[in-house]
Amino acid sequence: MLATVPVPDKHVADYVEAAGEEAVERLREVARPLRGLRLLQLNSTSFGGGVAELLYTHVPLLNDLGIGTTWAVLQGSDDYFAVTKAVHNALQGQAVEWTPQMAATYWDRIVANAAEIPDDFDVHLVHDPQPAAVLRVLEEQGRRSGTWIWRCHIDLSAPHEPVWRFFEPLVNRYDAAIFTLPEFARPGIEGPRLAFIPPSIDPLSVKNRPVSPETIVEVLAAYGIDPARPIIVQVSRFDPWKDPLGVIDAYRLVRKEVPDVQLIMAGSLATDDPEGLRYLDLTEEHRAGDPDIHLFTNLQGVGDLEINVFQQAAWVIVQKSIREGFGLVVAEGMWKRKPVVGGNTGGIRLQVVDGVTGYLVDDVESCARRVVELLMDPALRDRMGQAGHERVRERFLSLRELEDHLRLIAELVGVGP
């Protein structure tokens, strides 16, 4: 068996206040006929990035609902993760050279991992391209059992075609494929039943629960941030798709209008992202020693509590992505009643209602202009922040996503509430 990830206990009943009693009861009703079902969640890392965050909530809540859920992590290597990072970039549109050696590196780890997957699960939910090919190996070995679902968290609207041609026949072996948006599903996907389910945030997680004013001041002081001055925050991996250099350029334009503004850029360095350190170095170089640009990672002890504090302290949240499958940090900021200035792309468009909960922007100049507008207008910030909180409550909390997943599973296995 692959390495499994331990998770803390969570209980659906605890979500009544945040999500509402109706949402709790609806989820329980959908889960009832699935009690006793065994579900395997398979991805490539237990730490860093949105998929791991989702699973830390989904797995214990599914178990609380009586659906026996195990989270297993594919065992990779440095070469393998270099290949899958190139795959990730290619599927989001970057032209990469796809060589036979890269394919061989991918298959080597897939075959080794497939040998460790037991055959006693009823449903398998496989996340993203890293483990996508395990189903083909199991089928070729005559070991396929149960129902298989592929969940793509990537913006697949304009992939680099040579890489997508490699993955398309692998995806077509699945019983179902989940995408965040209809435009992410490619025309060549013909085998699986398609479902469109946005991700969600956990309102009770350490990252999203309320924080006392005293804790906010204490954490900011520990990291050298002045709580009395305006704060802009972007939380994300250090990754070219998140455009960290563009965020700094926008901040420099903002400073011309708001000279005392501070910028916090924070994110985790994930085990399956070998480019993270390189882009952190590039961002540090672009910072050029500016003491009001603060770059933080888990290497400096920044975890969920610190991220929560940074977002709570922000005057404006920025997520200036060039491509974005969803961007959980957008919903996190909105949940904390902060206006969000986000890149006009992918899943950010699904969350930010332009002019209502924040602004969608296409370039550095428009990003800076909208941030200045919000920094100068506290009433506008409050109004947009409250609208964003309500939008997340209605659409982007964990119970809704789990309900959508269970409805799909019930349909695939032939049961219903």
Tab-separated table of C-alpha atoms in Angstrom, residues 174-361:
chain	number	residue	atom	x	y	z
A	174	TYR	CA	-11.908	6.935	-16.317
A	175	ASP	CA	-15.573	6.576	-15.443
A	176	ALA	CA	-15.837	10.299	-14.731
A	177	ALA	CA	-13.724	13.430	-14.910
A	178	ILE	CA	-14.241	16.486	-12.724
A	179	PHE	CA	-13.226	19.967	-13.858
A	180	THR	CA	-13.701	23.323	-12.165
A	181	LEU	CA	-15.197	24.966	-15.253
A	182	PRO	CA	-16.711	23.676	-18.525
A	183	GLU	CA	-14.048	25.483	-20.572
A	184	PHE	CA	-11.349	23.378	-18.896
A	185	ALA	CA	-12.697	20.138	-20.392
A	186	ARG	CA	-11.044	19.301	-23.707
A	187	PRO	CA	-13.125	18.231	-26.745
A	188	GLY	CA	-11.251	14.907	-26.994
A	189	ILE	CA	-12.541	13.667	-23.623
A	190	GLU	CA	-15.160	11.157	-24.683
A	191	GLY	CA	-15.097	8.242	-22.254
A	192	PRO	CA	-15.760	9.722	-18.810
A	193	ARG	CA	-18.941	11.321	-17.553
A	194	LEU	CA	-18.065	15.011	-17.150
A	195	ALA	CA	-18.801	16.961	-13.977
A	196	PHE	CA	-18.025	20.595	-13.191
A	197	ILE	CA	-17.413	21.164	-9.484
A	198	PRO	CA	-15.591	24.198	-8.075
A	199	PRO	CA	-13.237	23.654	-5.133
A	200	SER	CA	-13.984	25.035	-1.681
A	201	ILE	CA	-12.490	26.281	1.560
A	202	ASP	CA	-12.908	24.969	5.085
A	203	PRO	CA	-14.322	27.768	7.261
A	204	LEU	CA	-13.234	25.958	10.441
A	205	SER	CA	-9.615	25.361	9.461
A	206	VAL	CA	-6.785	27.157	11.239
A	207	LYS	CA	-6.331	29.215	8.090
A	208	ASN	CA	-9.912	30.472	7.996
A	209	ARG	CA	-11.296	30.673	11.534
A	210	PRO	CA	-11.514	34.042	13.333
A	211	VAL	CA	-8.338	35.382	14.939
A	212	SER	CA	-8.201	37.764	17.904
A	213	PRO	CA	-6.865	41.308	17.373
A	214	GLU	CA	-4.142	40.538	19.922
A	215	THR	CA	-2.939	37.550	17.900
A	216	ILE	CA	-2.906	39.614	14.705
A	217	VAL	CA	-0.723	42.299	16.295
A	218	GLU	CA	1.581	39.699	17.832
A	219	VAL	CA	2.135	37.781	14.590
A	220	LEU	CA	2.627	40.911	12.497
A	221	ALA	CA	5.196	42.206	14.969
A	222	ALA	CA	7.057	38.888	14.883
A	223	TYR	CA	7.433	39.213	11.122
A	224	GLY	CA	8.322	42.917	11.048
A	225	ILE	CA	5.041	44.238	9.648
A	226	ASP	CA	3.473	47.498	10.833
A	227	PRO	CA	-0.260	46.977	11.517
A	228	ALA	CA	-0.907	50.732	11.352
A	229	ARG	CA	0.127	51.010	7.694
A	230	PRO	CA	-1.759	49.752	4.610
A	231	ILE	CA	-1.080	46.106	3.745
A	232	ILE	CA	-1.454	44.285	0.413
A	233	VAL	CA	-1.249	40.485	0.535
A	234	GLN	CA	-0.780	37.792	-2.087
A	235	VAL	CA	-0.704	34.207	-0.824
A	236	SER	CA	0.347	31.615	-3.393
A	237	ARG	CA	3.109	29.299	-4.493
A	238	PHE	CA	6.137	31.032	-5.952
A	239	ASP	CA	5.318	30.071	-9.494
A	240	PRO	CA	5.349	31.914	-12.844
A	241	TRP	CA	1.575	31.406	-13.240
A	242	LYS	CA	0.993	33.416	-10.040
A	243	ASP	CA	3.050	36.299	-11.520
A	244	PRO	CA	4.972	37.285	-8.371
A	245	LEU	CA	7.176	39.672	-10.338
A	246	GLY	CA	4.088	41.400	-11.738
A	247	VAL	CA	2.720	41.758	-8.211
A	248	ILE	CA	5.878	43.602	-7.184
A	249	ASP	CA	5.639	45.827	-10.250
A	250	ALA	CA	2.025	46.670	-9.351
A	251	TYR	CA	3.036	47.401	-5.755
A	252	ARG	CA	5.684	49.853	-6.991
A	253	LEU	CA	3.033	51.718	-8.948
A	254	VAL	CA	0.758	51.735	-5.905
A	255	ARG	CA	3.539	53.249	-3.776
A	256	LYS	CA	3.533	56.332	-5.976
A	257	GLU	CA	0.010	57.059	-4.676
A	258	VAL	CA	0.193	55.376	-1.249
A	259	PRO	CA	3.829	55.765	-0.109
A	260	ASP	CA	3.488	53.875	3.188
A	261	VAL	CA	1.967	50.698	1.710
A	262	GLN	CA	3.458	47.289	2.569
A	263	LEU	CA	3.385	44.109	0.486
A	264	ILE	CA	3.303	40.586	1.911
A	265	MET	CA	3.885	37.656	-0.434
A	266	ALA	CA	3.626	34.294	1.292
A	267	GLY	CA	3.354	30.685	0.253
A	268	SER	CA	4.402	27.109	0.879
A	269	LEU	CA	7.146	25.275	-0.963
A	270	ALA	CA	5.449	22.011	-1.939
A	271	THR	CA	7.252	18.692	-2.257
A	272	ASP	CA	5.955	18.145	-5.804
A	273	ASP	CA	7.051	21.588	-7.079
A	274	PRO	CA	10.798	21.663	-7.794
A	275	GLU	CA	10.530	25.139	-9.364
A	276	GLY	CA	9.379	26.771	-6.141
A	277	LEU	CA	12.796	27.699	-4.772
A	278	ARG	CA	13.943	29.052	-8.122
A	279	TYR	CA	10.933	31.371	-8.415
A	280	LEU	CA	11.334	32.413	-4.807
A	281	ASP	CA	14.924	33.408	-5.658
A	282	LEU	CA	13.732	35.324	-8.724
A	283	THR	CA	11.140	37.119	-6.613
A	284	GLU	CA	13.736	37.953	-3.976
A	285	GLU	CA	15.994	39.368	-6.687
A	286	HIS	CA	13.112	41.459	-8.077
A	287	ARG	CA	12.366	42.733	-4.559
A	288	ALA	CA	15.750	44.488	-4.745
A	289	GLY	CA	16.093	44.837	-0.988
A	290	ASP	CA	12.871	46.820	-0.469
A	291	PRO	CA	12.180	46.492	3.302
A	292	ASP	CA	8.432	46.926	2.749
A	293	ILE	CA	8.198	43.864	0.512
A	294	HIS	CA	7.988	40.812	2.778
A	295	LEU	CA	8.560	37.352	1.263
A	296	PHE	CA	7.608	34.444	3.517
A	297	THR	CA	7.469	30.664	3.173
A	298	ASN	CA	7.083	27.662	5.429
A	299	LEU	CA	10.893	27.661	5.692
A	300	GLN	CA	10.501	30.710	7.976
A	301	GLY	CA	7.839	29.069	10.094
A	302	VAL	CA	4.915	30.575	8.213
A	303	GLY	CA	2.005	28.170	8.495
A	304	ASP	CA	-1.768	28.299	8.434
A	305	LEU	CA	-2.104	30.620	11.442
A	306	GLU	CA	0.343	33.139	9.988
A	307	ILE	CA	-1.375	33.047	6.583
A	308	ASN	CA	-4.710	33.631	8.319
A	309	VAL	CA	-3.267	36.620	10.172
A	310	PHE	CA	-1.747	38.112	7.014
A	311	GLN	CA	-5.093	37.829	5.214
A	312	GLN	CA	-7.022	39.203	8.206
A	313	ALA	CA	-4.635	42.164	8.403
A	314	ALA	CA	-4.740	42.910	4.669
A	315	TRP	CA	-6.491	45.975	3.375
A	316	VAL	CA	-6.588	44.382	-0.075
A	317	ILE	CA	-5.974	40.791	-1.192
A	318	VAL	CA	-4.264	40.341	-4.576
A	319	GLN	CA	-4.161	37.183	-6.686
A	320	LYS	CA	-2.611	38.339	-9.937
A	321	SER	CA	-2.501	34.947	-11.616
A	322	ILE	CA	-1.937	34.554	-15.339
A	323	ARG	CA	-3.573	31.098	-15.296
A	324	GLU	CA	-5.524	29.698	-12.377
A	325	GLY	CA	-7.503	26.509	-12.009
A	326	PHE	CA	-9.386	28.015	-9.070
A	327	GLY	CA	-7.245	29.763	-6.461
A	328	LEU	CA	-8.417	28.834	-2.977
A	329	VAL	CA	-6.734	31.948	-1.599
A	330	VAL	CA	-9.294	34.092	-3.415
A	331	ALA	CA	-12.162	32.455	-1.523
A	332	GLU	CA	-10.091	32.635	1.680
A	333	GLY	CA	-9.678	36.382	1.310
A	334	MET	CA	-13.336	36.906	0.485
A	335	TRP	CA	-14.376	34.784	3.496
A	336	LYS	CA	-12.352	37.173	5.661
A	337	ARG	CA	-14.351	40.085	4.229
A	338	LYS	CA	-11.485	41.442	2.146
A	339	PRO	CA	-11.866	42.810	-1.396
A	340	VAL	CA	-9.858	40.786	-3.917
A	341	VAL	CA	-8.050	42.127	-6.976
A	342	GLY	CA	-7.535	39.056	-9.127
A	343	GLY	CA	-6.256	38.111	-12.539
A	344	ASN	CA	-9.035	37.921	-15.113
A	345	THR	CA	-8.544	34.220	-15.721
A	346	GLY	CA	-9.863	30.722	-15.026
A	347	GLY	CA	-11.322	30.004	-11.627
A	348	ILE	CA	-10.735	33.532	-10.330
A	349	ARG	CA	-13.512	34.708	-12.661
A	350	LEU	CA	-15.786	32.153	-11.019
A	351	GLN	CA	-15.211	33.718	-7.601
A	352	VAL	CA	-14.706	37.457	-8.003
A	353	VAL	CA	-17.731	39.398	-9.198
A	354	ASP	CA	-16.085	42.366	-10.875
A	355	GLY	CA	-17.090	45.580	-9.157
A	356	VAL	CA	-19.034	43.735	-6.439
A	357	THR	CA	-16.618	41.554	-4.430
A	358	GLY	CA	-13.433	42.998	-5.908
A	359	TYR	CA	-11.961	43.583	-9.346
A	360	LEU	CA	-10.726	41.459	-12.251
A	361	VAL	CA	-7.602	42.846	-13.918
